[in-house]
Coordinates of C-alpha atoms and ligand atoms in Angstrom, one line a residue:
M1 CA 85.2 95.6 -22.2
Q2 CA 83.4 95.5 -19.0
I3 CA 81.7 92.2 -17.7
A4 CA 78.5 91.9 -16.0
P5 CA 78.3 88.4 -14.4
S6 CA 74.5 87.3 -14.3
F7 CA 73.5 86.7 -11.1
L8 CA 71.2 84.0 -12.3
S9 CA 73.8 81.5 -12.2
C10 CA 74.9 82.1 -8.4
D11 CA 74.8 79.8 -5.7
F12 CA 71.2 81.2 -3.9
S13 CA 71.9 79.3 -1.1
K14 CA 74.8 81.8 -0.3
L15 CA 73.7 85.0 -1.9
G16 CA 76.1 87.3 0.0
E17 CA 79.1 85.3 -0.6
E18 CA 78.9 85.2 -4.2
L19 CA 78.0 88.8 -4.8
V20 CA 81.6 89.3 -2.6
R21 CA 83.2 86.6 -4.7
M22 CA 82.7 88.6 -7.7
E23 CA 83.5 91.8 -6.4
K24 CA 87.0 90.3 -5.5
A25 CA 86.8 88.9 -9.2
N26 CA 86.8 92.3 -10.8
A27 CA 83.4 92.1 -12.5
D28 CA 82.1 95.5 -13.3
F29 CA 78.6 95.4 -12.5
I30 CA 76.2 92.8 -11.4
H31 CA 73.7 91.7 -13.7
L32 CA 70.0 90.8 -12.4
D33 CA 68.0 88.9 -14.1
V34 CA 64.2 89.6 -13.4
M35 CA 61.2 87.5 -15.0
D36 CA 57.7 87.2 -14.3
G37 CA 56.4 84.0 -15.9
H38 CA 54.5 85.7 -18.7
F39 CA 57.1 87.9 -20.5
V40 CA 59.3 84.8 -20.5
P41 CA 58.4 81.2 -19.5
N42 CA 60.6 81.3 -16.5
I43 CA 60.4 82.8 -13.2
T44 CA 63.7 83.6 -11.3
F45 CA 63.4 86.7 -8.3
G46 CA 62.1 89.7 -7.9
A47 CA 62.8 93.1 -6.0
P48 CA 62.6 91.7 -2.3
V49 CA 65.8 89.5 -3.4
I50 CA 67.7 92.2 -4.8
K51 CA 67.0 94.3 -1.7
W52 CA 68.5 91.5 0.3
A53 CA 71.4 91.4 -2.1
R54 CA 72.1 95.1 -2.2
P55 CA 74.6 95.8 1.0
Y56 CA 76.3 92.7 -0.1
T57 CA 78.4 95.1 -2.8
T58 CA 79.1 98.1 -3.8
L59 CA 79.3 97.0 -7.5
P60 CA 76.5 98.8 -9.5
F61 CA 73.4 96.5 -10.1
D62 CA 72.1 96.2 -13.7
V63 CA 68.6 95.0 -13.3
H64 CA 67.3 93.2 -16.7
L65 CA 63.4 93.0 -16.6
M66 CA 62.2 90.2 -18.5
I67 CA 58.5 91.3 -17.5
S68 CA 55.3 91.9 -19.1
E69 CA 54.2 95.4 -17.4
P70 CA 57.6 97.1 -16.1
H71 CA 56.1 100.4 -15.4
R72 CA 54.0 98.7 -12.6
Y73 CA 57.4 97.8 -10.9
I74 CA 59.8 100.5 -11.4
K75 CA 59.7 102.1 -8.0
D76 CA 60.1 98.4 -6.5
F77 CA 63.1 97.8 -7.9
A78 CA 64.3 101.7 -7.4
D79 CA 63.7 101.1 -3.8
A80 CA 65.5 97.8 -3.9
G81 CA 68.9 99.5 -5.1
A82 CA 68.9 99.2 -9.0
D83 CA 71.7 101.5 -10.4
I84 CA 70.7 100.6 -14.3
I85 CA 67.0 99.5 -15.6
T86 CA 66.7 97.7 -18.7
F87 CA 63.1 96.5 -20.0
H88 CA 61.8 94.9 -23.0
V89 CA 61.4 97.5 -25.7
E90 CA 58.6 94.4 -26.8
C91 CA 56.8 94.3 -23.3
D92 CA 53.0 96.1 -22.7
S93 CA 54.2 99.3 -20.6
D94 CA 54.4 102.2 -22.7
I95 CA 57.7 102.9 -23.3
N96 CA 58.3 106.7 -23.1
E97 CA 56.3 106.5 -19.7
T98 CA 58.6 103.9 -18.4
I99 CA 61.8 105.5 -19.7
D100 CA 60.4 108.8 -17.7
L101 CA 60.0 107.0 -14.6
I102 CA 63.0 105.1 -14.4
K103 CA 64.5 108.6 -15.0
S104 CA 62.9 109.9 -12.2
F105 CA 64.2 107.7 -9.4
N106 CA 67.8 109.0 -10.9
I107 CA 68.6 105.7 -12.3
K108 CA 69.5 105.1 -15.8
P109 CA 67.5 103.2 -18.2
G110 CA 67.9 101.0 -21.1
L111 CA 66.0 99.1 -23.3
V112 CA 66.3 95.8 -24.6
I113 CA 65.7 94.1 -27.9
K114 CA 65.0 90.0 -27.8
P115 CA 66.5 88.3 -31.1
N116 CA 63.8 88.5 -33.7
T117 CA 63.5 92.4 -32.7
P118 CA 65.1 94.6 -35.2
A119 CA 67.5 97.3 -34.2
S120 CA 65.6 100.1 -35.4
A121 CA 63.2 99.4 -32.5
V122 CA 64.9 101.3 -30.2
F123 CA 65.6 103.8 -32.4
P124 CA 62.8 106.5 -31.5
Y125 CA 64.0 106.2 -27.9
L126 CA 68.1 106.4 -28.3
E127 CA 67.9 110.2 -27.5
K128 CA 66.3 109.2 -24.0
I129 CA 68.0 106.0 -22.6
D130 CA 71.5 105.2 -21.8
M131 CA 72.1 101.8 -23.1
V132 CA 71.0 99.2 -25.6
L133 CA 71.1 95.6 -24.3
V134 CA 71.0 93.1 -27.3
M135 CA 70.0 90.0 -26.3
T136 CA 72.6 87.0 -27.8
V137 CA 70.0 84.2 -26.8
E138 CA 66.3 84.1 -26.7
P139 CA 65.6 85.7 -23.1
G140 CA 64.6 82.9 -20.4
F141 CA 67.3 80.8 -19.1
G142 CA 71.4 80.8 -18.6
G143 CA 73.4 78.5 -20.5
Q144 CA 72.4 78.6 -24.1
S145 CA 74.3 79.1 -27.3
F146 CA 75.3 82.3 -28.6
M147 CA 74.0 83.8 -31.8
E148 CA 76.4 85.6 -33.8
D149 CA 73.9 86.9 -36.3
M150 CA 72.9 89.6 -33.6
L151 CA 76.2 91.3 -33.8
P152 CA 75.5 93.3 -36.7
K153 CA 72.7 95.1 -34.9
V154 CA 75.4 96.9 -32.2
K155 CA 76.6 99.0 -35.5
E156 CA 73.4 99.7 -36.7
I157 CA 72.4 101.4 -32.9
K158 CA 75.6 103.1 -32.6
D159 CA 75.5 104.5 -35.8
H160 CA 71.9 105.8 -35.4
A161 CA 73.0 107.1 -32.0
R162 CA 76.2 109.0 -33.5
S163 CA 73.5 110.6 -36.4
L164 CA 71.7 111.9 -33.1
G165 CA 74.9 113.1 -31.9
K166 CA 74.6 110.2 -29.2
E167 CA 77.2 107.9 -28.0
I168 CA 75.0 105.1 -26.6
I169 CA 76.6 102.1 -24.5
I170 CA 75.6 98.6 -25.6
E171 CA 75.2 95.1 -24.0
A172 CA 75.2 92.1 -25.0
D173 CA 73.5 89.2 -23.0
G174 CA 73.6 85.5 -23.7
G175 CA 75.8 82.8 -24.4
I176 CA 79.0 85.0 -23.8
N177 CA 82.0 82.8 -22.5
A178 CA 86.0 83.0 -23.7
S179 CA 84.9 81.6 -26.9
T180 CA 82.4 84.4 -28.2
I181 CA 83.5 87.4 -26.3
A182 CA 86.2 88.4 -29.0
Q183 CA 83.3 88.6 -31.5
C184 CA 81.6 90.8 -29.1
A185 CA 84.3 93.3 -28.7
E186 CA 85.0 93.3 -32.6
A187 CA 80.9 94.6 -32.7
G188 CA 81.6 97.2 -30.4
I189 CA 80.1 96.0 -27.8
D190 CA 80.8 97.8 -24.3
I191 CA 79.2 95.5 -21.7
C192 CA 79.0 91.6 -21.7
V193 CA 77.0 89.5 -19.3
S194 CA 77.9 86.3 -18.5
G195 CA 76.6 84.2 -16.4
T196 CA 77.5 80.3 -16.6
G197 CA 80.8 81.7 -18.0
V198 CA 81.7 83.2 -14.7
F199 CA 80.0 82.0 -12.0
K200 CA 80.2 78.6 -12.7
A201 CA 84.2 79.0 -13.3
E202 CA 86.4 77.2 -10.7
D203 CA 88.0 80.9 -10.5
A204 CA 85.7 83.4 -11.4
G205 CA 88.9 86.4 -11.5
Q206 CA 90.3 84.2 -14.1
A207 CA 87.8 83.7 -15.8
I208 CA 87.0 87.4 -15.9
A209 CA 90.3 88.3 -16.6
E210 CA 90.2 85.8 -19.4
L211 CA 87.3 87.2 -21.0
K212 CA 88.8 90.8 -20.9
S213 CA 92.0 89.3 -22.3
K214 CA 90.5 88.0 -25.3
C215 CA 89.1 91.7 -26.0
R216 CA 92.4 92.9 -26.5
Ligands
DX5_1 C1 69.1 85.2 -20.0 C2 69.5 86.2 -19.1 C3 71.1 86.0 -19.1 C4 71.3 84.9 -18.5 C5 72.7 84.9 -19.0 O1 67.7 85.3 -20.5 O2 69.1 87.6 -19.7 O3 71.5 87.3 -18.6 O4 71.7 84.4 -17.1 O5 73.3 83.7 -18.8 P1 74.5 82.7 -19.6 O6 75.6 83.7 -19.8 O7 74.9 81.6 -19.5 O8 74.2 82.7 -21.3
ZN2 ZN1 70.1 89.3 -18.9

């Protein structure tokens, strides 16, 4: 299991130190939640903040766009240093065009599905993307409760990808902590986002080690 601490839960008054702390804690990615106050009822940060954050760590930046028109801003996030860009299949941009644009910057594209969206919504795009992010809370806020009824989507997506001769990476996001991560591992999830579970822990290294130990 790989762990992607969500930057949303960091102390923004010391953004750089927080990233160094995550790298020392053995995080595998940094997950960056971009919200526009339109696609979701919350506003976070955009490409300029990601650009400021970029020099503080070599960990890959996994940028999760919760915005209505991702296509308009892909170049900005590419310039800011994104390594993976995921955007919602429920957004208003053309999905194929947005995937192609992400790839044109040599960035890995992924699609995200909200809790009420069926797994089959991503099937038409599986051959073109590297990752599917399954939301295990309603997107918008950190610190919500894990929705375990989302887990069957993982097998559905993996099975469909395999039928196309493809191995897809599945990431899960929302409410993942030491009490919920074992179920994620069992369901076949490859990467777990954890915001409060890691950033708010006194010892982030111990928190990540504990999360990983629950998956063995
Ligand atoms: C929710 C975000 C999540 C969130 C996770 O909209 O996409 O990444 O920050 O935070 P926790 O782990 O606290 O649920
Ligand atoms: Zn997220």
